[in-house]
Coordinates of C-alpha atoms and ligand atoms in Angstrom, one line a residue:
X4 CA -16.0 30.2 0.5
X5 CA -17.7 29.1 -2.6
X6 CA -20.7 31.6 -2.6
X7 CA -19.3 32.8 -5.7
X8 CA -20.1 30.8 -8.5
X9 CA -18.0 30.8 -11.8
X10 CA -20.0 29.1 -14.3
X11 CA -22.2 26.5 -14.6
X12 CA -20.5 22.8 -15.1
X13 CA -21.9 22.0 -18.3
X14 CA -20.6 25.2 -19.8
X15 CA -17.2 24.5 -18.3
X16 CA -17.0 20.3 -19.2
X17 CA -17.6 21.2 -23.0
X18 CA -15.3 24.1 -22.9
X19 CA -12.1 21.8 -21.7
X20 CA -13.0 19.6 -24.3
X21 CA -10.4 20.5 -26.9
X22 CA -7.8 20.5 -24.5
X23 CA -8.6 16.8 -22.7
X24 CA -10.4 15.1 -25.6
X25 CA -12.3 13.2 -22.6
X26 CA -14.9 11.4 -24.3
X27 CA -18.7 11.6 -25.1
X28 CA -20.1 15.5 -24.5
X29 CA -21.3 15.4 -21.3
X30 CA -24.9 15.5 -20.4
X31 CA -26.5 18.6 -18.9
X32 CA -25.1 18.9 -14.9
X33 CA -27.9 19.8 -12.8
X34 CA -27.6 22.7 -11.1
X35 CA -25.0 22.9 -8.6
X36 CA -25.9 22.8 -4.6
X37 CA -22.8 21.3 -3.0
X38 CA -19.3 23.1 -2.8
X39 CA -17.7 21.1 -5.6
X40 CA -19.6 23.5 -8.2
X41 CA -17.7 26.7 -6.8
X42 CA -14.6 24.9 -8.5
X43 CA -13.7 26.8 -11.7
X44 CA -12.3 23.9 -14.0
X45 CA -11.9 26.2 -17.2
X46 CA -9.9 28.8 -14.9
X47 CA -7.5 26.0 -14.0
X48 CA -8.1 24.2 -16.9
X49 CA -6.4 27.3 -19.2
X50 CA -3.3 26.8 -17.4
X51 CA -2.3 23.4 -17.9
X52 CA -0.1 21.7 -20.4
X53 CA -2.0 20.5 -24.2
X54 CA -1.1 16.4 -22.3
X55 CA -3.1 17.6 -18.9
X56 CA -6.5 15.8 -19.1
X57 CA -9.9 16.7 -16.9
X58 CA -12.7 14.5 -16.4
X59 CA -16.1 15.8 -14.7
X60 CA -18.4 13.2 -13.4
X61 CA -20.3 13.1 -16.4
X62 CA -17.4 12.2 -18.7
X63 CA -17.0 8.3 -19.6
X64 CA -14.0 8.0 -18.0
X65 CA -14.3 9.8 -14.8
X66 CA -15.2 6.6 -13.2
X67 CA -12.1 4.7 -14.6
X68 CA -9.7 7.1 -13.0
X69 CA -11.9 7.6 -9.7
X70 CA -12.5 3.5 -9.3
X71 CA -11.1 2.7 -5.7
X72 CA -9.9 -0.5 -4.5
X73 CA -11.9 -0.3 -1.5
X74 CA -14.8 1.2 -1.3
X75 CA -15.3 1.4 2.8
X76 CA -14.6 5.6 3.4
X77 CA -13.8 6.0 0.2
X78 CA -13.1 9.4 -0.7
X79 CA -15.1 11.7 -3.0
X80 CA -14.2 13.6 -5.4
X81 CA -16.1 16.0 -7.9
X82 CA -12.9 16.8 -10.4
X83 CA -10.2 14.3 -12.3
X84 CA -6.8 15.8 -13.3
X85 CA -4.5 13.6 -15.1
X86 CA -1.7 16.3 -14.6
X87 CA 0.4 16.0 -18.0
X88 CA 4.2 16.8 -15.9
X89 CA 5.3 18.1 -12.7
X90 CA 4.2 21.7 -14.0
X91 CA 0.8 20.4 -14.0
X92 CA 0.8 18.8 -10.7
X93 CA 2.3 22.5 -9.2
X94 CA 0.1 24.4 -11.0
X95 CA -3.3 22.7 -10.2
X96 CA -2.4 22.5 -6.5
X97 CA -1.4 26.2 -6.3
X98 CA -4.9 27.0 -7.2
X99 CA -6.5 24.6 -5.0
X100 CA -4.6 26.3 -2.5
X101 CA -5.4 29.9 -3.2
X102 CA -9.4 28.6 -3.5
X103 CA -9.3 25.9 -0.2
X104 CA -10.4 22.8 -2.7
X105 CA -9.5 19.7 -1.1
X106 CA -6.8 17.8 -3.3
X107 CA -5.6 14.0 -3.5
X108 CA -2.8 12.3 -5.0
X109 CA -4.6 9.0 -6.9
X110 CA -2.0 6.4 -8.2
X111 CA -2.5 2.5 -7.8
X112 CA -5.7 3.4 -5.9
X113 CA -5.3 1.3 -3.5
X114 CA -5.0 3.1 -0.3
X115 CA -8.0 2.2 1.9
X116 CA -7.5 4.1 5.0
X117 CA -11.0 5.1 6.5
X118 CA -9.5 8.5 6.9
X119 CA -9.6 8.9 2.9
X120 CA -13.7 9.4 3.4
X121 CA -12.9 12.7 5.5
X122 CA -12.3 13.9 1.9
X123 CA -16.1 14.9 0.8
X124 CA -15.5 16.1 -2.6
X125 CA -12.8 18.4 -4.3
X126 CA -10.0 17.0 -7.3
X127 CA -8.3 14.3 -7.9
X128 CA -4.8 14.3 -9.0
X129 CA -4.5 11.4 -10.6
X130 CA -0.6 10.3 -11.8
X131 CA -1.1 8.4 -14.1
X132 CA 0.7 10.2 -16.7
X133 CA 3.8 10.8 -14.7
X134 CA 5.3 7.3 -15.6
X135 CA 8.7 7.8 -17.0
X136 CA 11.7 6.0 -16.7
X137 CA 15.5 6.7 -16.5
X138 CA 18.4 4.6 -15.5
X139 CA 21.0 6.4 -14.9
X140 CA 24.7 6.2 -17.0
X141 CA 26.5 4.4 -13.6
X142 CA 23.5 2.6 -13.7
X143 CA 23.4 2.9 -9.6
X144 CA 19.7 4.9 -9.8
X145 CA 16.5 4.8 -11.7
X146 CA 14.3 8.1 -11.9
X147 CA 10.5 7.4 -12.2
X148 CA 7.8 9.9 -12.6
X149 CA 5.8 10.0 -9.2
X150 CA 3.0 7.7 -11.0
X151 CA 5.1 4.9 -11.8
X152 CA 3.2 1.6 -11.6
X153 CA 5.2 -1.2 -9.2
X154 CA 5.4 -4.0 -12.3
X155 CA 5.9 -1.7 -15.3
X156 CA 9.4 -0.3 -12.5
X157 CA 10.4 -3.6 -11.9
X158 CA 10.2 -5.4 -15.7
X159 CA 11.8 -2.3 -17.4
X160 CA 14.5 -2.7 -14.7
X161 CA 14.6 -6.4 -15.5
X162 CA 15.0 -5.5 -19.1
X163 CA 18.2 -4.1 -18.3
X164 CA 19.7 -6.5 -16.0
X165 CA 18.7 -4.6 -12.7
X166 CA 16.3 -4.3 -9.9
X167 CA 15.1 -2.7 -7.2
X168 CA 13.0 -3.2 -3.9
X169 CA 9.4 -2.5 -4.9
X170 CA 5.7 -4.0 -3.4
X171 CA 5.5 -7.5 -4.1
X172 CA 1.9 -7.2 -5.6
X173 CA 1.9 -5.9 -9.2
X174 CA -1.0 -3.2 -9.3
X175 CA -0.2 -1.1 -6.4
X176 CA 1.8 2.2 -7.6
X177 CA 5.4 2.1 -6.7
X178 CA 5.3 5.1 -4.8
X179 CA 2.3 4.5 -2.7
X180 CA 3.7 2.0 -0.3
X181 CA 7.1 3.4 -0.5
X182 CA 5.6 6.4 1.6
X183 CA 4.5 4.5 4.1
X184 CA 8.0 2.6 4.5
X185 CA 7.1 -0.5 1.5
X186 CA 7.7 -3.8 1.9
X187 CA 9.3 -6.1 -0.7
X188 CA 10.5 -9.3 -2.3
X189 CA 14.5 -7.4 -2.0
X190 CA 13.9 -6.1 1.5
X191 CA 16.0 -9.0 3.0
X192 CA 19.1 -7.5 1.1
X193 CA 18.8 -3.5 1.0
X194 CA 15.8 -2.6 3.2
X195 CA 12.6 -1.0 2.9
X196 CA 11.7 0.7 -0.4
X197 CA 11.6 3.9 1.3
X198 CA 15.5 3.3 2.1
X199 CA 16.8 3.4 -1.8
X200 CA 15.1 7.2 -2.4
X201 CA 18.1 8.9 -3.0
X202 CA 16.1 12.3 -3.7
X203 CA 12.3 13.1 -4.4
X204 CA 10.8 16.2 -6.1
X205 CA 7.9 17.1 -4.1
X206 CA 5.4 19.7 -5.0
X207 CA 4.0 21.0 -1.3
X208 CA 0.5 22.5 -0.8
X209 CA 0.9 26.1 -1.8
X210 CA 2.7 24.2 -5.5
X211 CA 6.6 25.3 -4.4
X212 CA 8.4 22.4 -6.1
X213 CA 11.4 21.3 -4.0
X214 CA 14.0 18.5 -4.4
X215 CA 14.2 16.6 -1.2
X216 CA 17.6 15.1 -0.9
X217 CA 20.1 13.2 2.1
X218 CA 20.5 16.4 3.7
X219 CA 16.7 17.7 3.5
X220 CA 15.1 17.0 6.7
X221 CA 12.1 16.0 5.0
X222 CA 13.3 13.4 3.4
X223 CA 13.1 11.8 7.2
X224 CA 9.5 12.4 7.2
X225 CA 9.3 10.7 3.1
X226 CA 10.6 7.5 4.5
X227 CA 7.3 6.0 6.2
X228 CA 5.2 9.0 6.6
X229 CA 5.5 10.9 3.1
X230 CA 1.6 10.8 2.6
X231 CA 1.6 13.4 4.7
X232 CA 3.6 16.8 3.1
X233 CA 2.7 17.0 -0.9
X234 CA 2.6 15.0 -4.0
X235 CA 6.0 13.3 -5.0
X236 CA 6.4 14.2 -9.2
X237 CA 9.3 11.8 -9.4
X238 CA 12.1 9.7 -7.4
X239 CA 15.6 8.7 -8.3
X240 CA 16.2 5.4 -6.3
X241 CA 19.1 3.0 -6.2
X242 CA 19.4 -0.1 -8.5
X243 CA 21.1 -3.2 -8.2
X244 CA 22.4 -6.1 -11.0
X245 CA 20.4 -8.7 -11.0
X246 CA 22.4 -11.3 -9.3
X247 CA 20.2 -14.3 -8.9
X248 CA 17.0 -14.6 -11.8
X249 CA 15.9 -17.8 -10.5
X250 CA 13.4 -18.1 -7.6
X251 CA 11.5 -21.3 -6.4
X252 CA 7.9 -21.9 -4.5
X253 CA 6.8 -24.4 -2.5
X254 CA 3.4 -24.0 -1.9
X255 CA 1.7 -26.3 1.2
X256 CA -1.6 -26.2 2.3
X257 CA -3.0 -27.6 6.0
X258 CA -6.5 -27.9 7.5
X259 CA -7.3 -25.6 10.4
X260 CA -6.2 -28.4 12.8
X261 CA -2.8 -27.9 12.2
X262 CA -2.4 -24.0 13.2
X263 CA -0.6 -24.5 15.9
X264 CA 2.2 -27.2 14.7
X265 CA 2.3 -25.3 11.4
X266 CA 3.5 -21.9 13.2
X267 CA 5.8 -23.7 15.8
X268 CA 7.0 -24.7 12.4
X269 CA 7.3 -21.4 11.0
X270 CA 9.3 -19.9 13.9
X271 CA 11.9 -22.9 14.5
X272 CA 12.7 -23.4 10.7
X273 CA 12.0 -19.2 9.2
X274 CA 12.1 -16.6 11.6
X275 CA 14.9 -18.7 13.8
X276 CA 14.8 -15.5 16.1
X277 CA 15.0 -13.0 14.2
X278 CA 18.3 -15.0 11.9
X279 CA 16.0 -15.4 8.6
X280 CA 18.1 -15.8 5.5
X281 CA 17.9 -12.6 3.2
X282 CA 17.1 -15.2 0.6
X283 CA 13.8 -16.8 1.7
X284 CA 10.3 -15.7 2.5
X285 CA 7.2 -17.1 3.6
X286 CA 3.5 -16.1 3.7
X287 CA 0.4 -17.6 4.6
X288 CA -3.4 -17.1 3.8
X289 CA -6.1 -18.0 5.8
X290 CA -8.7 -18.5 3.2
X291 CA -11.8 -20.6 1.7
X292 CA -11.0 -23.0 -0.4
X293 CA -14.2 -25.5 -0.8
X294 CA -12.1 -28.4 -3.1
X295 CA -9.5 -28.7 -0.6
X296 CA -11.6 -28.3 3.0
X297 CA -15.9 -27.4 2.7
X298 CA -16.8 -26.4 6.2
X299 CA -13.3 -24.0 7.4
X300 CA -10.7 -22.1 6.0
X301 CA -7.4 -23.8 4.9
X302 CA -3.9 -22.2 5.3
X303 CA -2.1 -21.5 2.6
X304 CA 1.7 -21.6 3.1
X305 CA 4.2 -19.9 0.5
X306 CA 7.5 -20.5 1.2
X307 CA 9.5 -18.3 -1.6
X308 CA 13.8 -18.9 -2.2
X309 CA 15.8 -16.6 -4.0
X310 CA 18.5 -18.2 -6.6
X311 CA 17.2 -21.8 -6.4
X312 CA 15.2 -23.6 -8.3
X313 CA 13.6 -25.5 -5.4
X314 CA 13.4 -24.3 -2.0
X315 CA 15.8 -26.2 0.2
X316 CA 14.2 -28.8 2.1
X317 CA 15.5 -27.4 5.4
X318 CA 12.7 -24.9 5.2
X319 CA 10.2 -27.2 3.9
X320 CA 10.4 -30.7 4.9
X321 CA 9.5 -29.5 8.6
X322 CA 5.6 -28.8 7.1
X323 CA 5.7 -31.8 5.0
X324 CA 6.1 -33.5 8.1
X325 CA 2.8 -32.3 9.8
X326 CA 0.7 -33.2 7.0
X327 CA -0.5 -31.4 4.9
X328 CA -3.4 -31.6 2.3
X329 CA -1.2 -30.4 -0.7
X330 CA 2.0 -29.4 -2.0
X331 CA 3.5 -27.5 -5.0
X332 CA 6.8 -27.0 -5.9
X333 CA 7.1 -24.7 -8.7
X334 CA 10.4 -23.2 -10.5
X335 CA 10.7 -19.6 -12.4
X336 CA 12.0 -16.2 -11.4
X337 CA 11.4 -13.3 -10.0
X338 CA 8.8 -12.2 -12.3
X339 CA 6.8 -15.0 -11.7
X340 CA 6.4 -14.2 -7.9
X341 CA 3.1 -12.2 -8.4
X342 CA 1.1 -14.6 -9.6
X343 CA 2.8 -17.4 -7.2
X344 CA 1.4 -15.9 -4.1
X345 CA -1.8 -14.2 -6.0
X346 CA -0.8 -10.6 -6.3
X347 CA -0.2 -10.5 -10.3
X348 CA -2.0 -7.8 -12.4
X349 CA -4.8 -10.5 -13.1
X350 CA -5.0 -12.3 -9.8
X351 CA -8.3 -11.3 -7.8
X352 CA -6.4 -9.3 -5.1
X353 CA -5.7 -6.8 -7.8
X354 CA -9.7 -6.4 -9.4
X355 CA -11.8 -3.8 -8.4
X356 CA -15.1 -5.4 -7.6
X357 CA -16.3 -2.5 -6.0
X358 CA -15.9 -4.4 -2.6
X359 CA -14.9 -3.0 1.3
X360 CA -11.7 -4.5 2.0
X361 CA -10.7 -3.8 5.2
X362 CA -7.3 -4.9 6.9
X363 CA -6.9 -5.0 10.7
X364 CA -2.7 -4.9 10.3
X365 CA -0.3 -6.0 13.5
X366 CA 3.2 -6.6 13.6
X367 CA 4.9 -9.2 15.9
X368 CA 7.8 -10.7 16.2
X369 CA 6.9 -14.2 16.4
X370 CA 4.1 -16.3 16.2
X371 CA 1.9 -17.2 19.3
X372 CA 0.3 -20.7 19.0
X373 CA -2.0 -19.9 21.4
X374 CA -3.5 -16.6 19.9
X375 CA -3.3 -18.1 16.8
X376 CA -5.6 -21.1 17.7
X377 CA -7.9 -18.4 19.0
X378 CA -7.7 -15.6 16.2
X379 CA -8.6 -18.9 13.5
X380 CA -11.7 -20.3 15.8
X381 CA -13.1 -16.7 15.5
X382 CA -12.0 -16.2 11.9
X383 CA -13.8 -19.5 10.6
X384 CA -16.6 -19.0 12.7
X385 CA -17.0 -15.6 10.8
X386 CA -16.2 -16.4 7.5
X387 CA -17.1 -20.2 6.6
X388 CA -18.9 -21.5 4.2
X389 CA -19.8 -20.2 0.2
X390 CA -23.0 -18.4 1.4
X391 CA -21.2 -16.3 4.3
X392 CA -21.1 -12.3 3.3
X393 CA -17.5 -12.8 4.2
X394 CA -16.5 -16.3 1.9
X395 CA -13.7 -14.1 0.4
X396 CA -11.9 -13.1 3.5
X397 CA -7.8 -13.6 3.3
X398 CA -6.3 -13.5 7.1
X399 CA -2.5 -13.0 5.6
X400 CA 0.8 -13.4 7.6
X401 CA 3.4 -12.1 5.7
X402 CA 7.2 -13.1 7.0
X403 CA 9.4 -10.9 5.2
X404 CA 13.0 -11.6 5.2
X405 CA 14.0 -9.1 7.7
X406 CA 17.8 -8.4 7.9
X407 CA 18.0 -5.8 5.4
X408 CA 15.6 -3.5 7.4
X409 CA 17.1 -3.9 10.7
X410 CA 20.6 -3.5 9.6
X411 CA 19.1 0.0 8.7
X412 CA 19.8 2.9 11.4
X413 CA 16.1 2.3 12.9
X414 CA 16.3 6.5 13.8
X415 CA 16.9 7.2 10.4
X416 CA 13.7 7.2 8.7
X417 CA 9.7 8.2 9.8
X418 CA 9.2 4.2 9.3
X419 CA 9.3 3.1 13.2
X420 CA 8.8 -0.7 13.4
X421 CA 12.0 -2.2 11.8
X422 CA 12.5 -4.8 15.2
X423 CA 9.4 -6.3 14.0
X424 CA 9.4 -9.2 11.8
X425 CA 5.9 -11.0 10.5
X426 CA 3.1 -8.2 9.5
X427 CA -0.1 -10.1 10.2
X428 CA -3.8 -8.4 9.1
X429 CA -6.9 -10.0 8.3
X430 CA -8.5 -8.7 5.4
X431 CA -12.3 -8.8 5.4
X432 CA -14.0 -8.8 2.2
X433 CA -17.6 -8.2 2.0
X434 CA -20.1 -6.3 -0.4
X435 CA -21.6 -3.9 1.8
X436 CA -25.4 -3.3 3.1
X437 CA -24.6 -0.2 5.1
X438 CA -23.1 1.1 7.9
X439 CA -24.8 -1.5 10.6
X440 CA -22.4 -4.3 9.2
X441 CA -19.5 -2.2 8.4
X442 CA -19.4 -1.5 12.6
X443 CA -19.7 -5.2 13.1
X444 CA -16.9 -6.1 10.3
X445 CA -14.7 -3.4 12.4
X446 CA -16.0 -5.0 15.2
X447 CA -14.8 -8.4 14.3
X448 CA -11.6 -7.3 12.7
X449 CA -10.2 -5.5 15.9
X450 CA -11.4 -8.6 17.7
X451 CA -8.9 -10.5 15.6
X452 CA -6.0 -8.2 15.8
X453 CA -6.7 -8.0 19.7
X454 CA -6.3 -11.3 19.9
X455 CA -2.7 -11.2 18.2
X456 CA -1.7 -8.7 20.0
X457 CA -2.6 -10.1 23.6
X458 CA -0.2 -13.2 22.3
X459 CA 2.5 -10.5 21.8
X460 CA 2.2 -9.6 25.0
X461 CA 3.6 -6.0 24.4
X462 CA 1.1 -3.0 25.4
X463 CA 2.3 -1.4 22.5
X464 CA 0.3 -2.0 19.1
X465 CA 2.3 -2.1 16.0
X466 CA 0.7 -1.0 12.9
X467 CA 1.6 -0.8 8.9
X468 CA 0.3 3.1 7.7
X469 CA -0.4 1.3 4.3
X470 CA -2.8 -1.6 5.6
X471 CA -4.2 0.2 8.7
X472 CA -8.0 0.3 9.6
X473 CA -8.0 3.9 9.8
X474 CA -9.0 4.7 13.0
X475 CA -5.5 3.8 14.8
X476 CA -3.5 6.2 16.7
X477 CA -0.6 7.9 15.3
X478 CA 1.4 6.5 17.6
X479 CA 0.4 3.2 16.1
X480 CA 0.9 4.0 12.7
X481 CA 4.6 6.1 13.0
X482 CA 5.6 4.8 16.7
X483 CA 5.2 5.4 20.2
X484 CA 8.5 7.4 20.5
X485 CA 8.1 10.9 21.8
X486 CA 10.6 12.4 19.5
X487 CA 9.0 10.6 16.4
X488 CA 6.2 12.1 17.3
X489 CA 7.9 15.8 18.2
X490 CA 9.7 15.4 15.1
X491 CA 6.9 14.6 12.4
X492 CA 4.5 17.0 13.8
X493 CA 7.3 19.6 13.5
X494 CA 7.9 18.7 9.6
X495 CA 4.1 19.0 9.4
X496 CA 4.1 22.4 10.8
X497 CA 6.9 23.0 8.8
X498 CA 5.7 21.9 5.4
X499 CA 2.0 22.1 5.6
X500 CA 0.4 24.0 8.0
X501 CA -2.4 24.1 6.6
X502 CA -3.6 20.2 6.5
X503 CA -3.5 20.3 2.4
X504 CA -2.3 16.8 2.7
X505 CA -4.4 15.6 5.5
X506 CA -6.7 12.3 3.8
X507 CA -4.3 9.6 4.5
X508 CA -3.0 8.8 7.8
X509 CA -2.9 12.0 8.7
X510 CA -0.2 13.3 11.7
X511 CA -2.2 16.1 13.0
Ligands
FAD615 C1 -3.5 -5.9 -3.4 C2 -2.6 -5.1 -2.6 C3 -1.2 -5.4 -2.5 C4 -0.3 -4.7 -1.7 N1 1.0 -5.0 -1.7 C5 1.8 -4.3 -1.0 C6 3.2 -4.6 -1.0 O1 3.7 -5.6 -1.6 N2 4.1 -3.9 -0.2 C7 3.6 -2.8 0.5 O2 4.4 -2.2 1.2 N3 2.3 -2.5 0.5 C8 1.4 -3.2 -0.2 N4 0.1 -2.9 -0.2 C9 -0.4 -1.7 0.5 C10 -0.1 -0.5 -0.2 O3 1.2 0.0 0.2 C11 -1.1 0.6 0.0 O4 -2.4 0.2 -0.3 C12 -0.8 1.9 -0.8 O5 -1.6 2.9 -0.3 C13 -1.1 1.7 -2.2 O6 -0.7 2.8 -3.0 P1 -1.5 3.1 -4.4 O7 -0.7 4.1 -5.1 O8 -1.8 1.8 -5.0 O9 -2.8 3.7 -3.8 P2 -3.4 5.2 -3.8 O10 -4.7 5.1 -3.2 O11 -3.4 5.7 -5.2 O12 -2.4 6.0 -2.9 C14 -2.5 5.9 -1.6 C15 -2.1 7.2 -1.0 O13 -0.8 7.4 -1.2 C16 -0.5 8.8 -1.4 N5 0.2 8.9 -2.6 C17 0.3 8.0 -3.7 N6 1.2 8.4 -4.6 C18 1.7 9.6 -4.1 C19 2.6 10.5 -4.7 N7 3.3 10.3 -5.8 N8 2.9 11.6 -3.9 C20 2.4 11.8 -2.7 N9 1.4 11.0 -2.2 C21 1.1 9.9 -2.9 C22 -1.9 9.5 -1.4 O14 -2.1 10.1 -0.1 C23 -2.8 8.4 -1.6 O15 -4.1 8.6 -0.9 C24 -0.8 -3.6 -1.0 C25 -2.2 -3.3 -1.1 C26 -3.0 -4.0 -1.8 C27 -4.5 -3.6 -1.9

């Protein structure tokens, strides 16, 4: 399909130049050999708007819109569009139709799904630019740009006196987790992200842009499986007041001795069966932490309260009363939750240090002491110590206020695991020496999650699309329903039969 050759890349990169201002001139490209040369930037290039960018690999900034998060199966990519509107976005995947180029929406970057390396070269549309911002005059919805970053949504909200459930950590794209569902600080009140879209403009693989609204039967499919049918431009979602600025942290860490007692803890006094407060949530990180424990990994519990400004000791004193090796209480608001529980813009979760970062994700309902003892034996024996490969590892338990999602119609969106209450996944971080040790990190990390889930004791394994492995089933990504199933390959079929949108999570 690319036999024909249009013109040499060197000729091409300095011909877009006026139009993308994209840096130094590009050094000579050798001569192409792969299918990426056979695509014809300058023909695509013409008709884009004067705002669309294009970086070739040469260009100094290709790498600073390509960086991944992850770099296990990362995908490749030969072309960078920063599309410059909608327009853009409908025109570039129009001709990446018409040619067969592979295509990929980039926004936070930091989708790390194994199936993203299925994508050996082609372009990246990268959203960057699509970042605008409009409340509306009821003040009920905001409309973003399909780009809109997670932090820069939720302080320009804050600026005007709103807010709106977005992902808790503040580099990751708004729309990126939304997709797959998107859990969030607000959840507890009005569900999942994925639950405020009131309508979506999508631009499907042959570039028809369509708005998706209540009565679309796509927007089903958007809600918890939208990778999977085109590349959201923009979203009008609902907004609430702000009704309660202040937020408090307790933050108590325990040595690995005290897994059990601290999750018996953690289901008595938080989860209470599946009765958790809309107002509190608590993580935990397994992690390293030499000043606090040298030889195994400590866990680190945040408990989080909404509209306090210290977390009411009903919730807290039961861990104080194991004994732990520290506690923080800290006061502030919602903005200050980030970099609280280590997600903020300049926290280390957030850097690209060119790492693999896999995550092994599980839901469950409640915590098993007995797994638990199991999964952290195995965890510290694999990850111990500041010389271990694996020192940075973070095995995170994150207990979302739930209420909010259940008291959602669990049929009425692609997302299928609303029962579920705690999303567990250990997250193992390691520079990588090649694809020996990536089998035995997978190895390990399934080992892990197995062990969870034989504590569940439910055959059925419960996965998050946005932190999976990669090599889960669908059934484990978008339920074990047969009509979910039926009914998401049929919107597939329906909207793109050909696969265009295929990298992430794919349903067929
Ligand atoms: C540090 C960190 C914190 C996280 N925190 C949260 C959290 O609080 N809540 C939560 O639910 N998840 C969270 N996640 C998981 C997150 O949902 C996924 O990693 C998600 O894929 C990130 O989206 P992105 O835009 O940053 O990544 P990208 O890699 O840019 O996007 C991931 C995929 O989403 C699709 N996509 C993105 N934008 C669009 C669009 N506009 N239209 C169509 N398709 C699109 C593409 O298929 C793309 O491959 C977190 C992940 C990390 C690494």
């Amino acid at each position: 399909m690319f036999a024909r050759f249009l013109a040499p890349l060197a000729a091409v990169a300095s011909s877009i130049i006026p139009l993308v201002a994209c840096g130094p001139a590009p050094a000579p490209i050798p001569l192409p050999t792969t299918p990426a040369s056979g695509i014809d930037v300058q023909a695509f290039a013409k008709q884009l708007s004067k705002t669309a960018q294009i970086f070739l690999p040469n260009d100094s900034q290709f790498t600073t819109y390509t960086v991944r998060w992850s770099n296990l199966d990362a995908p490749t990519v030969n072309v960078v569009v920063l599309p410059g509107n909608e327009q853009d976005v409908s025109k570039i995947v129009q001709f990446a139709y018409q040619k067969n180029i592979p295509i990929l929406a980039y926004n936070g970057h930091h989708g790390a799904l194994t199936t993203l390396g299925k994508m050996d070269y082609g372009i990246a549309i990268n959203l960057a630019q699509l970042n605008s911002l409009k409340i509306a005059k009821d003040k009920k919805t905001v409309t973003v740009g399909g780009g809109i970053n997670s932090h820069v949504l939720t302080e320009q909200l804050w600026a005007a006196g709103k807010q709106t459930v977005t992902g808790t950590c503040e580099c990751v794209s708004y729309l990126g987790p939304a997709l797959g569902g998107g859990h969030g600080w607000l959840q507890g009140h009005h569900g999942l992200i994925s639950d405020q879209f009131v309508s979506l403009n999508i631009v499907l693989a042959t570039g028809e842009v369509k708005t998706i609204n209540q009565s679309s039967d796509l927007m089903w499919g958007l809600k918890g499986a939208g990778h999977n049918f085109g590349i959201v431009t923009s979203v009008t979602s609902k907004i609430y007041d702000i009704e309660h600025s202040n937020w408090a942290i307790e933050t108590i860490v325990f040595g690995g001795d005290k897994v059990e007692q601290v999750y018996d803890a953690a289901n008595k006094h938080l989860i209470q069966n599946g009765t958790q407060s809309a107002d509190i949530h608590q993580w935990s990180y397994w992690l390293n932490d030499a000043t606090l424990d040298a030889d195994k990994p400590v866990i680190v519990v945040y408990t989080m309260q909404e509209g306090v400004d210290a977390v009411d000791s009903v919730y807290t004193q039961p861990f104080k009363d194991i004994g732990p090796l520290a506690v923080t209480p800290e006061a502030g608001t919602y903005r200050d939750l980030g970099a609280w529980t280590n997600i903020a813009l300049d926290s280390p979760p957030c850097q690209d240090f060119g790492f693999n970062n896999p995550r092994f994700p599980i839901y469950i309902k409640n915590y098993n002491g007995t797994a638990l003892r199991a999964a952290y034996d195995l965890y510290a024996s694999a990850i111990s110590g500041a010389d271990n490969p694996y020192t940075n590892s973070i095995f995170m338990f994150e207990d979302y206020a739930t209420g909010g999602v259940r008291a959602i119609d669990d049929r009425s969106s692609a997302f299928a695991f609303r029962s579920d209450r705690v999303l567990a996944a250990p997250l193992i971080i390691y520079d990588s020496t090649g694809a020996a040790e990536d089998a035995s990190v997978a190895k390990l990390g399934n080992q892990l999650r197995e062990i969870i889930h034989q504590g569940t004791q439910q055959s059925e394994l419960h996965t998050y699309v946005n932190y999976a492995y990669g090599t889960e089933t669908t059934q484990q990504w978008y339920g074990y329903d047969a009509w979910r199933q039926e009914r998401l390959k049929a919107l597939k079929t329906k909207y793109d039969p050909k696969g265009k949108f295929s990298f992430y999570a794919p349903i067929l």
